[in-house]
mmCIF file of C-alpha atoms and ligand atoms in Angstrom:
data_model
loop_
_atom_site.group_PDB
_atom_site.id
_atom_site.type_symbol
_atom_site.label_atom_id
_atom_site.label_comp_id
_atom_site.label_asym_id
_atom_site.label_seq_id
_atom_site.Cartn_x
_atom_site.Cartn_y
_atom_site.Cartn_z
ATOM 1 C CA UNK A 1 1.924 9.722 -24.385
ATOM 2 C CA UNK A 2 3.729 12.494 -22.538
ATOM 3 C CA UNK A 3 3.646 12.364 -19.009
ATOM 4 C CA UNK A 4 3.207 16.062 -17.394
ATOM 5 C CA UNK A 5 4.913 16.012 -13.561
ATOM 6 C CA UNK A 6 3.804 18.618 -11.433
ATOM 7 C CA UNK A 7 4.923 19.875 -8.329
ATOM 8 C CA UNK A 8 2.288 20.819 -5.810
ATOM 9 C CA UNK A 9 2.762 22.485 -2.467
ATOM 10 C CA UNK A 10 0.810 20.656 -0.270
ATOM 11 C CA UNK A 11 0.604 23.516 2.229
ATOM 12 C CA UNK A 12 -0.633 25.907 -0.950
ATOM 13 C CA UNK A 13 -1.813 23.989 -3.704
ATOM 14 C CA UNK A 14 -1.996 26.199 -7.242
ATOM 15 C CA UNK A 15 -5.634 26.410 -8.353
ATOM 16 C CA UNK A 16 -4.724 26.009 -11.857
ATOM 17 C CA UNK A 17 -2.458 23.389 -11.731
ATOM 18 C CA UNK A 18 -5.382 21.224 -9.376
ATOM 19 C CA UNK A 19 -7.661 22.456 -11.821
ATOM 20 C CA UNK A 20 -6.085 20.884 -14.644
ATOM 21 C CA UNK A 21 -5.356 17.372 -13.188
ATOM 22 C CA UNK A 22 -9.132 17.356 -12.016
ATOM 23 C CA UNK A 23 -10.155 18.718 -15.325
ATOM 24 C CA UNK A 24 -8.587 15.084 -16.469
ATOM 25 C CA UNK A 25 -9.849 12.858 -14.141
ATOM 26 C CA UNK A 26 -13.429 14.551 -15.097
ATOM 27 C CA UNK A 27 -12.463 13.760 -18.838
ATOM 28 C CA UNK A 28 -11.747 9.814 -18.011
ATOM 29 C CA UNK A 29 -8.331 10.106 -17.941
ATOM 30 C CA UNK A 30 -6.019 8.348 -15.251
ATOM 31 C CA UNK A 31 -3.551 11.062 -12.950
ATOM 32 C CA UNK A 32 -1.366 10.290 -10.173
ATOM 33 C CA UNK A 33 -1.474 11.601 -7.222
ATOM 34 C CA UNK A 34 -0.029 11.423 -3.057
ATOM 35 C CA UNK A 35 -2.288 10.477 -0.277
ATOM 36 C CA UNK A 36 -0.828 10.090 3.165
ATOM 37 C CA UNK A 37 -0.005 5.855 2.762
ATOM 38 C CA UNK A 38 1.343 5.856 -0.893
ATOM 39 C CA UNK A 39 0.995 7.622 -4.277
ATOM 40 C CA UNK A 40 -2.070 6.670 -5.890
ATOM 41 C CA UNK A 41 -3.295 6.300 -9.903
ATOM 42 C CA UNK A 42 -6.712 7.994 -9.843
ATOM 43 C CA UNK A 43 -9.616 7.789 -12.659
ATOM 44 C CA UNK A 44 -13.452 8.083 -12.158
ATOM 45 C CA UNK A 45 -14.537 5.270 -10.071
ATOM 46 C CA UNK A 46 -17.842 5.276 -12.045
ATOM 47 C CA UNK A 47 -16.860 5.022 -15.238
ATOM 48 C CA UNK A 48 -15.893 1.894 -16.718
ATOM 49 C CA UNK A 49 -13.929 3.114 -19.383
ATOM 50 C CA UNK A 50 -11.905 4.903 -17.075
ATOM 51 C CA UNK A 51 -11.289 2.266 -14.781
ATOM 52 C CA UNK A 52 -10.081 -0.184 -17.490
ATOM 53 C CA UNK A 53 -7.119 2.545 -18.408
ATOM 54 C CA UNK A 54 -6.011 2.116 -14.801
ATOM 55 C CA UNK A 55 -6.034 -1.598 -14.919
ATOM 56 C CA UNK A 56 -3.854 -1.375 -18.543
ATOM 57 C CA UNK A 57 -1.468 1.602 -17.109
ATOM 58 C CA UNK A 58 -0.627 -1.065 -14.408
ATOM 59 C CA UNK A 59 -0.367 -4.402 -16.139
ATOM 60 C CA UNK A 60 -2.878 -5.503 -13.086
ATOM 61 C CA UNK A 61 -5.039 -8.688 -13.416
ATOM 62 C CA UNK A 62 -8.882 -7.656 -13.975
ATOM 63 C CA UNK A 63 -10.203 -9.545 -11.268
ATOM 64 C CA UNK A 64 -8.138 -6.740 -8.553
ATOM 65 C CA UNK A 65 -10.565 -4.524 -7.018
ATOM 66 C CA UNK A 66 -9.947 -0.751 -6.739
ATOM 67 C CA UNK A 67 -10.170 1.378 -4.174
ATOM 68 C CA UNK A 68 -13.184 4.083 -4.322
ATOM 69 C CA UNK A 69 -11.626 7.549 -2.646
ATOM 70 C CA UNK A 70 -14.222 10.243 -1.323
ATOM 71 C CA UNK A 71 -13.927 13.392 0.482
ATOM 72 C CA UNK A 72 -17.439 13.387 1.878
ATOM 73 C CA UNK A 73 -19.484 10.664 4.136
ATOM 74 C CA UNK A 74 -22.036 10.809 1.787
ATOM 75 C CA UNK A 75 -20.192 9.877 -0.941
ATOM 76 C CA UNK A 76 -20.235 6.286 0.995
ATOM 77 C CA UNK A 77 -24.402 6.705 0.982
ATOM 78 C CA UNK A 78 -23.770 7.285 -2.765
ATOM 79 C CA UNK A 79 -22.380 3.749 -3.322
ATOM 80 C CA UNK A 80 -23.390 1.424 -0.775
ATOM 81 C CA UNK A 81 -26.309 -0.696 -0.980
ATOM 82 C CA UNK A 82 -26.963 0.080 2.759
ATOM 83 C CA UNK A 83 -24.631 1.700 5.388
ATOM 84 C CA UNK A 84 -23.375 -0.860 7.844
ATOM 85 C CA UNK A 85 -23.584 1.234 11.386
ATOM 86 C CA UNK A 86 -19.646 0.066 12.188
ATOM 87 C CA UNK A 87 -18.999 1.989 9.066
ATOM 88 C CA UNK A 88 -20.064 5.287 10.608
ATOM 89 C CA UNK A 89 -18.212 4.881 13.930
ATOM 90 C CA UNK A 90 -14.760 4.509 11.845
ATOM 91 C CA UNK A 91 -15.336 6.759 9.413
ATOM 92 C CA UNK A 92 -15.617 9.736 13.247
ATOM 93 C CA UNK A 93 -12.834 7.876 14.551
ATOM 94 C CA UNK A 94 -10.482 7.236 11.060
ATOM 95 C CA UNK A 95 -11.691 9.351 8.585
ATOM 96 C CA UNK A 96 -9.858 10.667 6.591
ATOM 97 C CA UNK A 97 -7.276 8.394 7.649
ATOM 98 C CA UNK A 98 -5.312 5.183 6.533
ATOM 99 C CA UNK A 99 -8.579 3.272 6.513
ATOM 100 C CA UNK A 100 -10.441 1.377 3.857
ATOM 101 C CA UNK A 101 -14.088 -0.123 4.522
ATOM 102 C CA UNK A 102 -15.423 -3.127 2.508
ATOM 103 C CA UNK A 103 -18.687 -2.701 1.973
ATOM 104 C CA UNK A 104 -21.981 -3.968 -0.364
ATOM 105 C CA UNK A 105 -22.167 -1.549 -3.644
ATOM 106 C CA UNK A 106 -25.197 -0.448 -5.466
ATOM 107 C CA UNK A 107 -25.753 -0.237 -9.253
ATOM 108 C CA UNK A 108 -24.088 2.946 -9.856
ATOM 109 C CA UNK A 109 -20.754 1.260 -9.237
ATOM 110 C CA UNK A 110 -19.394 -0.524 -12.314
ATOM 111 C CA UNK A 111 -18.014 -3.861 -12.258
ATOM 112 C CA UNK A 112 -15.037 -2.784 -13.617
ATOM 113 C CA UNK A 113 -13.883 -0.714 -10.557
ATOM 114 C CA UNK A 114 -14.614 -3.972 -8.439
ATOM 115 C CA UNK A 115 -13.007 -6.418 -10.057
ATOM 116 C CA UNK A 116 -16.717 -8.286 -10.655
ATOM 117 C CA UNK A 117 -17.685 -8.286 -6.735
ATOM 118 C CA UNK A 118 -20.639 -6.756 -5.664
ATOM 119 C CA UNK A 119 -18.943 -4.937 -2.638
ATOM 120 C CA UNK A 120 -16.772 -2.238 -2.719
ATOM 121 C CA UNK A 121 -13.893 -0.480 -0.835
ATOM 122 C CA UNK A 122 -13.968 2.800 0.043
ATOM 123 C CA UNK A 123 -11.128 4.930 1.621
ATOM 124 C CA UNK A 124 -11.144 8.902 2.647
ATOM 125 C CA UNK A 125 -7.713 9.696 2.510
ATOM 126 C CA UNK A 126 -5.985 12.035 4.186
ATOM 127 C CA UNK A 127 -3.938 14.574 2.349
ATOM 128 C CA UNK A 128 -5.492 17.766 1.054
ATOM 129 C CA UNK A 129 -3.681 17.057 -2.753
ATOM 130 C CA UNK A 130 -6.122 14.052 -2.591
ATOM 131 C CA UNK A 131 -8.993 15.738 -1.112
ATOM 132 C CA UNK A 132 -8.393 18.694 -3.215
ATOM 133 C CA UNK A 133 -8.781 15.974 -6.146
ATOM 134 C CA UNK A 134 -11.634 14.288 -5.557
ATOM 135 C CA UNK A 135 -13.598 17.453 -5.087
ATOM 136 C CA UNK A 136 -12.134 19.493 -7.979
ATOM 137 C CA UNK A 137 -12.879 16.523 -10.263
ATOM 138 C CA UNK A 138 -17.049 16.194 -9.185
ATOM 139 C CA UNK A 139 -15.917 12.482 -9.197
ATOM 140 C CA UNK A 140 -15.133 9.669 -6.371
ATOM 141 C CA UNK A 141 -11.762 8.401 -7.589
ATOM 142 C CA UNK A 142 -10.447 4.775 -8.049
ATOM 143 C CA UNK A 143 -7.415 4.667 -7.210
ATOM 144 C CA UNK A 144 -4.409 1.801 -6.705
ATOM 145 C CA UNK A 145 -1.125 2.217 -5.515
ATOM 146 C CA UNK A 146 0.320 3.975 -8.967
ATOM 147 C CA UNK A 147 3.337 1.242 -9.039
ATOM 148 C CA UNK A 148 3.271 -1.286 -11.934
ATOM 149 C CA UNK A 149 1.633 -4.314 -10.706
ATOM 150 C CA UNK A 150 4.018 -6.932 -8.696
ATOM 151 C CA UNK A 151 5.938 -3.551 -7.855
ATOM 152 C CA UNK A 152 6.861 -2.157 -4.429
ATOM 153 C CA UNK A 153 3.883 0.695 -3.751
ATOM 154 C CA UNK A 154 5.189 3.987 -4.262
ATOM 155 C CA UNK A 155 6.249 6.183 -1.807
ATOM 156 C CA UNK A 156 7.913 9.454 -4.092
ATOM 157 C CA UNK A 157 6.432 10.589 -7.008
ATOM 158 C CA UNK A 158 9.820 9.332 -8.469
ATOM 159 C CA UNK A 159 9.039 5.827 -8.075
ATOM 160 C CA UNK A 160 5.391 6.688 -9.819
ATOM 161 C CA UNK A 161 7.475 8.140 -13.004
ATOM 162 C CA UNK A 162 9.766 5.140 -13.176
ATOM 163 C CA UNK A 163 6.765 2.632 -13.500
ATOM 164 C CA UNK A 164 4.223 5.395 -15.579
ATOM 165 C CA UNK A 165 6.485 7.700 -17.530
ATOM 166 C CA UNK A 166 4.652 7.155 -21.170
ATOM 167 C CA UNK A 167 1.675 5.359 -20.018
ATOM 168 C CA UNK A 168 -0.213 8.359 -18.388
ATOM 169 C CA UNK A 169 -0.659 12.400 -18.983
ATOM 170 C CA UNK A 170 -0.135 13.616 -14.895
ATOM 171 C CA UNK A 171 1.213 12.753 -12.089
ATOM 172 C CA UNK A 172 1.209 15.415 -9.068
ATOM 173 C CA UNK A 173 4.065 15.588 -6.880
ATOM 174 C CA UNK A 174 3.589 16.235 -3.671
ATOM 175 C CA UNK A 175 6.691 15.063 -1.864
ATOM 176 C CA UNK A 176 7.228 11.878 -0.040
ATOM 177 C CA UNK A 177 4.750 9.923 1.638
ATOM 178 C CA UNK A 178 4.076 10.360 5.269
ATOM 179 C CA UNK A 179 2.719 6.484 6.130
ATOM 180 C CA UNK A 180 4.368 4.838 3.589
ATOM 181 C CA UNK A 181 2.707 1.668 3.698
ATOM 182 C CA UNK A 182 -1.315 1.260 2.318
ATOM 183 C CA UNK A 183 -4.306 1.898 4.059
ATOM 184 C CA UNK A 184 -5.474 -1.108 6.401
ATOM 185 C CA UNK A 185 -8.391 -2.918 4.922
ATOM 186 C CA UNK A 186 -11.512 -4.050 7.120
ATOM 187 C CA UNK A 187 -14.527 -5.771 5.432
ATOM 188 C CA UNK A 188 -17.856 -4.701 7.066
ATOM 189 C CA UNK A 189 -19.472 -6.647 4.321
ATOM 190 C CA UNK A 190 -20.601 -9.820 6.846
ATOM 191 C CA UNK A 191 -21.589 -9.851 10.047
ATOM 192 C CA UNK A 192 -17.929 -10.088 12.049
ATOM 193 C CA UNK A 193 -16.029 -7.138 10.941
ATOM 194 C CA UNK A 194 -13.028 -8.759 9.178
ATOM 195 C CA UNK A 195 -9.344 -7.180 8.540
ATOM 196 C CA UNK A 196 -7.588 -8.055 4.973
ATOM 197 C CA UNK A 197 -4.931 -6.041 4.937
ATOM 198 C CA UNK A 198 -2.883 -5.168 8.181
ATOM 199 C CA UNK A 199 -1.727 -1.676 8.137
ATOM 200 C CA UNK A 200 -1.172 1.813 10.209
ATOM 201 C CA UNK A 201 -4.733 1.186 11.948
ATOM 202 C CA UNK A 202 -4.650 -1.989 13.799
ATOM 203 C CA UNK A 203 -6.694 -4.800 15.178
ATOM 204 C CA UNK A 204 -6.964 -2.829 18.745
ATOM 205 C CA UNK A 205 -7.487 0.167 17.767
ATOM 206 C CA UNK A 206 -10.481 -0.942 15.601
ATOM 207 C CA UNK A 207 -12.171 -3.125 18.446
ATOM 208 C CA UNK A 208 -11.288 0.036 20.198
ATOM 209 C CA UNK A 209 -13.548 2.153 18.549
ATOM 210 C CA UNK A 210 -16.370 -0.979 17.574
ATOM 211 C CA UNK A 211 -16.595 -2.172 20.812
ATOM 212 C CA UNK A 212 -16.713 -5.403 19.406
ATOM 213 C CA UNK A 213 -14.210 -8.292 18.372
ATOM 214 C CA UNK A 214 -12.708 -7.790 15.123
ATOM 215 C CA UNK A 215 -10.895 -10.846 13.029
ATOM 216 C CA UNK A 216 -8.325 -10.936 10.804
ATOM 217 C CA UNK A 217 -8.383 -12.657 7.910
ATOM 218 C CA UNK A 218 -6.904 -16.067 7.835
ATOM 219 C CA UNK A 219 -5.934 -15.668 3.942
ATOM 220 C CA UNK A 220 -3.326 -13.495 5.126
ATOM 221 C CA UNK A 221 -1.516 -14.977 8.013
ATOM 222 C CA UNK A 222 -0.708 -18.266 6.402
ATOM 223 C CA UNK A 223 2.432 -18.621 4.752
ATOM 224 C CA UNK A 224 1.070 -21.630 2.698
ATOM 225 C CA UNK A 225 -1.492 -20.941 0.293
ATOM 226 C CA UNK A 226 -3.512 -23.341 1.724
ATOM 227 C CA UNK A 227 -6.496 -20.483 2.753
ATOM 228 C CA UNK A 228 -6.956 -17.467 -0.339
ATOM 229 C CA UNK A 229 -7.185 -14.367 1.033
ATOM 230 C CA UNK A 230 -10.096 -12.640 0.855
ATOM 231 C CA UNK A 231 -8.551 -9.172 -0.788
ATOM 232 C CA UNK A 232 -8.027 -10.542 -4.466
ATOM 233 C CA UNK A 233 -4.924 -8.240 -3.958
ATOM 234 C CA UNK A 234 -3.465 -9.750 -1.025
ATOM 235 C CA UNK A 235 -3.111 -13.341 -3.020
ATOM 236 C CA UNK A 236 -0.595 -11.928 -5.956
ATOM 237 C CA UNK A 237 3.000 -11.882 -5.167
ATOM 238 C CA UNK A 238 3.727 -8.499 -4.541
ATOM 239 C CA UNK A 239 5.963 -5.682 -3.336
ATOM 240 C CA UNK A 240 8.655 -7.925 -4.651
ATOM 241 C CA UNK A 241 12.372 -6.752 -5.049
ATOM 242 C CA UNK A 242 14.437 -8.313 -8.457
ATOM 243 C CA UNK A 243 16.801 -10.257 -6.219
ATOM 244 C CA UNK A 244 15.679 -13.290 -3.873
ATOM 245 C CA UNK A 245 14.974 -11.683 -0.565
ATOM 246 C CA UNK A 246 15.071 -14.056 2.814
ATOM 247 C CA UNK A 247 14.278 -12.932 6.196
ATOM 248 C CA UNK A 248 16.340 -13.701 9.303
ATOM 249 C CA UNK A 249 14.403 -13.426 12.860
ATOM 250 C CA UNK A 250 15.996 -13.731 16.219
ATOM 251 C CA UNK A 251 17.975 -11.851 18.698
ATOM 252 C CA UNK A 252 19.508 -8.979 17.249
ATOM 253 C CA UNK A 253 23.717 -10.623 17.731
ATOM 254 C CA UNK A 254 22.977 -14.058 16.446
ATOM 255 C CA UNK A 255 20.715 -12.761 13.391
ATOM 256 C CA UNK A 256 23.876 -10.334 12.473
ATOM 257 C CA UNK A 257 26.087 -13.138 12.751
ATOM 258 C CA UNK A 258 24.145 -15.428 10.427
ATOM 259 C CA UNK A 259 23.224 -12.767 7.786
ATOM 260 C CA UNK A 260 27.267 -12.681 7.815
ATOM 261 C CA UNK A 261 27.363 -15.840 7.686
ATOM 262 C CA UNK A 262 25.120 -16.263 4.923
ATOM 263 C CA UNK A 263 26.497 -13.095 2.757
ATOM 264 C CA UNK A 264 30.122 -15.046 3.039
ATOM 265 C CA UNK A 265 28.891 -18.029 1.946
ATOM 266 C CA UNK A 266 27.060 -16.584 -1.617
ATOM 267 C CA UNK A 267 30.276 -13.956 -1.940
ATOM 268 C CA UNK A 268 32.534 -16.884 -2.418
ATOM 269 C CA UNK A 269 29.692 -18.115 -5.014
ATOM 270 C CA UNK A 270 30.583 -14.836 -6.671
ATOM 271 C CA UNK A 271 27.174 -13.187 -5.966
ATOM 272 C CA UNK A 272 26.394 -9.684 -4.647
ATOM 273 C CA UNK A 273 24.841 -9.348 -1.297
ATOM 274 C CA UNK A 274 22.800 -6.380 -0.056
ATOM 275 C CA UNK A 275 21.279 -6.502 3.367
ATOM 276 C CA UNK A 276 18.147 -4.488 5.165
ATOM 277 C CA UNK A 277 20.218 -3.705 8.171
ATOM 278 C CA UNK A 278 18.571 -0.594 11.324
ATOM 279 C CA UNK A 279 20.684 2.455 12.351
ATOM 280 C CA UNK A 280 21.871 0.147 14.835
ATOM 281 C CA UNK A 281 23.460 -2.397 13.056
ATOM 282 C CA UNK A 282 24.429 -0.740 9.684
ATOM 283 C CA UNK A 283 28.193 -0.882 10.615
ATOM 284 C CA UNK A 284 27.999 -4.471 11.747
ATOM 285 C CA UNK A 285 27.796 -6.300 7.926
ATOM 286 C CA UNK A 286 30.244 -7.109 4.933
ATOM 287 C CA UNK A 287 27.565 -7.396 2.493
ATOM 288 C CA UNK A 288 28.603 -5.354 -0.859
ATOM 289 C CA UNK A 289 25.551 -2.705 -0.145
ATOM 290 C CA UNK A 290 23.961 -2.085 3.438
ATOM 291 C CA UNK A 291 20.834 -0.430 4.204
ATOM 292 C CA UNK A 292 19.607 1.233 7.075
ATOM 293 C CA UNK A 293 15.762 1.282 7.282
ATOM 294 C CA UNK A 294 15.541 3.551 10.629
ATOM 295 C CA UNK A 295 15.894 3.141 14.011
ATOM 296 C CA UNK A 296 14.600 -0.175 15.505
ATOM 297 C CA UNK A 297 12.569 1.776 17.996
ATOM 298 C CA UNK A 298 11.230 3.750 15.008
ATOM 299 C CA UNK A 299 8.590 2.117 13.842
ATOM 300 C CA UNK A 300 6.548 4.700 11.906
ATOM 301 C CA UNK A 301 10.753 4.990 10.147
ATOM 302 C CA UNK A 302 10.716 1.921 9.564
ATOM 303 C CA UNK A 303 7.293 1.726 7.463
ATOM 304 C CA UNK A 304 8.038 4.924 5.702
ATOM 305 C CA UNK A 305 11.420 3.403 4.400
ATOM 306 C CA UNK A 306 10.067 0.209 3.294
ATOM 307 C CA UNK A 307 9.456 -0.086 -0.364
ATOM 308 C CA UNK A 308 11.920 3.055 -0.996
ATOM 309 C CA UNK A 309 14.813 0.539 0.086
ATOM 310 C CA UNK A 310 13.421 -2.226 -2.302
ATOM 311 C CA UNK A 311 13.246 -0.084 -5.156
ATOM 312 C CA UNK A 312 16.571 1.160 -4.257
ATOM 313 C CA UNK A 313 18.494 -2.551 -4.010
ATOM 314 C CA UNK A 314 16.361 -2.903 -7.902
ATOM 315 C CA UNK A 315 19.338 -0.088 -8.770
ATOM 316 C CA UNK A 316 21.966 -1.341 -7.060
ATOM 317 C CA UNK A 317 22.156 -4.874 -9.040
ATOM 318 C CA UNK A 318 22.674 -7.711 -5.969
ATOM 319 C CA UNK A 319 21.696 -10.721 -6.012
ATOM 320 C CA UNK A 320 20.494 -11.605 -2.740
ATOM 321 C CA UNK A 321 19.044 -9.319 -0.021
ATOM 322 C CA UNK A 322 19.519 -10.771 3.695
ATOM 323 C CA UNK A 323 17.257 -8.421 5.962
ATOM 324 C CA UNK A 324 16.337 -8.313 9.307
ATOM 325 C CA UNK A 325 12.962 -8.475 11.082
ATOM 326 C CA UNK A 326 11.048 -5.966 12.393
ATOM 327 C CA UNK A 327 8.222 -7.780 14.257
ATOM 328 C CA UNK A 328 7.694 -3.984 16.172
ATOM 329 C CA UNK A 329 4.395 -3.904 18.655
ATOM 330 C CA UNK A 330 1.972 -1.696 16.991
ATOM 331 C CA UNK A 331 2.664 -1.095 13.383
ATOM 332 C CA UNK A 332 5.096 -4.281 12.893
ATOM 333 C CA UNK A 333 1.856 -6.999 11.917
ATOM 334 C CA UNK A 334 1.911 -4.277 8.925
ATOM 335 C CA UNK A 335 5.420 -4.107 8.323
ATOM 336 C CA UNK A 336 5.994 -8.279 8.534
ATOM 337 C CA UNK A 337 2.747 -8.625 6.260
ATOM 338 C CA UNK A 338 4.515 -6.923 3.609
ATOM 339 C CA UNK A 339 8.060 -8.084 3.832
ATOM 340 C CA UNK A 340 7.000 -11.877 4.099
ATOM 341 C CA UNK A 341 5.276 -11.208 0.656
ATOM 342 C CA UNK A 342 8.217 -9.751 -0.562
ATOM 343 C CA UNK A 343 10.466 -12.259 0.597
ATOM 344 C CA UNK A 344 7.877 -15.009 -0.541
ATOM 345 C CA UNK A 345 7.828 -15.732 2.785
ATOM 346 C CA UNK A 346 11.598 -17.342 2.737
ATOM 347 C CA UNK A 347 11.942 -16.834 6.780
ATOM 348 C CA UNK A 348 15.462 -18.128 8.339
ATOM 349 C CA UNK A 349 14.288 -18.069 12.477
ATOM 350 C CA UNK A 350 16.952 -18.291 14.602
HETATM 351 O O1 LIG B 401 -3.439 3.093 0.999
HETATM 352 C C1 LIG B 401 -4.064 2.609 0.069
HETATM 353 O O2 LIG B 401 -5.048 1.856 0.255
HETATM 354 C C2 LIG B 401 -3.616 2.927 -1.370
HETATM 355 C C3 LIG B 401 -3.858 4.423 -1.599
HETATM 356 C C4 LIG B 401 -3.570 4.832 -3.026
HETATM 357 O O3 LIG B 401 -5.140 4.768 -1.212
HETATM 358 N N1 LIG B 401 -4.312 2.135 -2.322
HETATM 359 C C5 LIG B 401 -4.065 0.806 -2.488
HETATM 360 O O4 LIG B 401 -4.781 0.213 -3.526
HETATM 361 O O5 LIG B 401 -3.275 0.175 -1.824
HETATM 362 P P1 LIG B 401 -4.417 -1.193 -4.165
HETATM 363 O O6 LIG B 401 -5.307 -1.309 -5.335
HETATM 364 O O7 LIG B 401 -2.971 -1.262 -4.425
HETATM 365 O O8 LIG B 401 -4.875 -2.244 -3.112
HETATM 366 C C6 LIG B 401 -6.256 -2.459 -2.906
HETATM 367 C C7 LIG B 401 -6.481 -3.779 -2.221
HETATM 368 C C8 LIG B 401 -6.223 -4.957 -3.136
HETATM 369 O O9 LIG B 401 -5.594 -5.972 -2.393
HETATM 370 C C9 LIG B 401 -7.645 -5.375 -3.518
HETATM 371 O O10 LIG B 401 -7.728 -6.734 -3.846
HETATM 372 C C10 LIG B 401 -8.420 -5.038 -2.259
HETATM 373 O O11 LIG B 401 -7.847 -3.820 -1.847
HETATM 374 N N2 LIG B 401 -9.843 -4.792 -2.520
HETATM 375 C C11 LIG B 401 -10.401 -3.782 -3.204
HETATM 376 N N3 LIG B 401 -11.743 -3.913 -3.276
HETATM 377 C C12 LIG B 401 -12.051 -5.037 -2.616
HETATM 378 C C13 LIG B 401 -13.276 -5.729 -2.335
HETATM 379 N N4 LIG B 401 -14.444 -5.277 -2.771
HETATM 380 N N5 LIG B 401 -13.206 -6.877 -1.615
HETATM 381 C C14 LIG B 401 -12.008 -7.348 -1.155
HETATM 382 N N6 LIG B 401 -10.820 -6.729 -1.397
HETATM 383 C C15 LIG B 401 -10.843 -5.603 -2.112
HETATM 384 MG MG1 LIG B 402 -1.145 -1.993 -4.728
#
C-alpha cells in the first residue's frame, strides 16, 4: 500500500486535503493523525472491521483497548451506558485536553475497539487537525499512539512513517507534538475514581476539580509484576529503546560520576555508550553519544523530548543507554512512569 503524507497547517487546515483523510476514515480505513500528546492512528471506533486494521497496522495484542476520540460531549452520551457525574466536571475543566475517562459502554460500541471489556475510554483531544477529523469524518475515532506496538509513542509525523510507511494510505502532518507524552488515564468506571496512566493532568489537579480523593492505580507503581495493571496497555513492555537502558537517581555530581563510571567500565568491554544527559550536564560525560533532553527545570522540555531521544539512540547503534532521572514535581510521576518501563525498570539509586 502507498502511504500518502500530508502536510497540514494547523493554523489553516486545507479543506480538501481534511476532506480526503476524513473521506477515509468514513470508508473504514485507518489515517494518522497529531493530537496535542502524540500522533495518533485513527479508524471508526464503531466499526469492527475498522478497528481490527488498526490492531494489524500495529502488530498490537487484541486484548489492548483503544481509545474512542470525540469532539462533542455528547458523543460521550452516545457511548456510555450511563454518564458518571465526575465525568462531566472533567470534561468543563479538561476537555479537550490530555485527558482520557474510563467509562461503562453501551451496545453500539464493538468489542473490538475495547479489547473485549465492557467499558470504554474516551478522550477529546485537543488540536483542531484532530477535531477537524473527527467531525469531517461523521465518526468518533479509535485511535492509539500510531507507533508499532512495543515502540516509543510518536511525537513527529516522521516517527509515524518509520513504523507505517506501507501499512496505511494517510498520515497528516501536522508538526511536532506539543505534550509529547499520552493523555493521563482516569477510570470513572467504579466508585473511587482511579488513575492508570500518569500523565500531563495529575493526581491534584484531578481531586482539584472532583473534590474528592482520587487513587492511583497500584498496577502501575510496582516495579514487580506482582499487581497487573488495570490499563491492559500499561502491563506490555513498552516505549522501549533497542539497547538496555538503566536509570541512575541521586544528586546530580555523584549520578554524573557513576554514569562515567559505568560508561568506562562497558567501553573497555568494547561496547558503545549513549547517555540521556540535561542542558546542564551534556558537557560533563565521555559516553560515545550524549543527549540533552532539556533543561532540568524544564519539565514540559523534558516530556516533549522523551521518546524523540529513544528513537534517536535506535539510529545511533549503542549498546547501552545510562540516563539520568527526572523525578520533576508536577509532570515528573509521568515522565518516571514511562522511563522505568523503558528501562524495565533497571534503577541504579545512588
Ligand atoms: O494521548 C493519548 O492517549 C494517545 C493519543 C493518540 O490520544 N493515545 C494513546 O493510546 O496513548 P494507546 O492505545 O497507545 O493507549 C491507550 C491505553 C492502553 O494502555 C489501554 O490498555 C488503555 O489505554 N485502555 C483503553 N481502554 C481501556 C479500558 N476500557 N480500560 C482500561 N484501560 C483501557
Ligand atoms: Mg500506545
Amino acid at each position: 500500500m502507498q502511504t500518502k503524507l500530508i502536510q497540514i497547517d494547523s493554523a489553516n487546515i486545507d479543506r480538501n486535503d481534511i476532506k480526503e483523510a476524513a473521506d477515509l476514515i468514513a470508508a473504514g480505513e485507518l489515517v494518522a493523525f497529531p493530537t496535542e500528546t502524540v500522533y495518533g492512528l485513527g479508524a471508526d471506533a464503531l466499526s469492527p472491521e475498522a478497528s481490527k486494521k488498526i490492531y494489524a497496522a500495529k502488530g498490537r495484542p487484541s486484548d489492548n483497548p483503544l481509545i474512542v476520540h470525540i469532539a462533542r460531549f455528547e458523543d460521550l452520551e452516545r457511548i456510555a451506558r450511563e454518564v458518571p457525574p465526575q465525568a462531566r466536571k472533567l470534561a468543563d475543566a479538561f476537555w479537550p485536553g490530555p485527558l482520557t475517562m474510563i467509562v461503562w459502554k453501551n451496545d453500539k460500541v464493538p468489542y473490538e475497539t475495547t479489547g473485549g471489556m465492557d467499558t470504554v475510554a474516551v478522550r477529546m483531544p485537543n488540536h483542531p487537525v484532530a477535531l477537524r477529523l473527527i467531525e469531517e469524518s461523521g465518526c468518533l475515532i479509535a485511535a492509539p499512539s500510531a507507533n508499532t506496538s512495543g515502540k516509543p509513542s510518536p511525537t513527529e509525523a516522521s516517527h509515524v512513517a518509520l513504523d507505517m510507511d506501507g501499512r496505511i494510505p494517510m498520515i497528516l502532518d501536522g508538526g511536532a507534538v506539543g505534550i509529547g507524552i499520552e493523555s493521563t488515564i482516569i477510570d470513572l468506571s467504579e466508585k473511587t475514581p482511579m488513575i492508570l496512566r500518569p500523565g500531563y493532568i495529575t493526581k491534584e489537579m484531578l481531586e482539584d476539580v472532583l473534590g474528592e480523593e482520587v487513587c492511583i492505580d497500584p498496577g502501575i507503581i510496582a516495579s514487580d509484576s506482582m499487581k497487573k495493571p488495570k490499563a491492559p496497555g500499561m502491563k506490555y513492555k513498552h516505549y522501549a529503546p533497542k539497547a538496555d537502558l538503566v536509570l541512575v537517581c541521586g544528586e546530580t555530581d555523584r549520578v554524573v560520576a557513576e554514569i562515567n563510571r559505568l560508561t568506562a567500565q562497558k567501553q573497555r568491554e568494547g561496547l558503545r555508550v549513549g547517555v540521556i544527559a540535561t542542558d546542564e550536564t551534556l558537557g560533563r560525560y565521555r559516553a560515545d553519544s550524549v543527549m540533552s533532553i532539556g533543561a532540568r527545570e524544564d519539565e514540559d522540555a523534558i516530556a516533549r523530548h522523551l521518546y524523540k531521544i529513544l528513537r534517536e539512540f535506535d539510529d545511533l547503534n549503542v549498546d547501552a543507554i545510562y540516563s539520568e532521572s527526572f523525578a520533576t514535581p508536577r509532570i515528573g510521576q509521568a515522565i518516571m512512569n514511562r522511563l522505568l518501563k523503558a528501562a524495565g525498570h533497571q534503577v541504579i539509586q545512588i
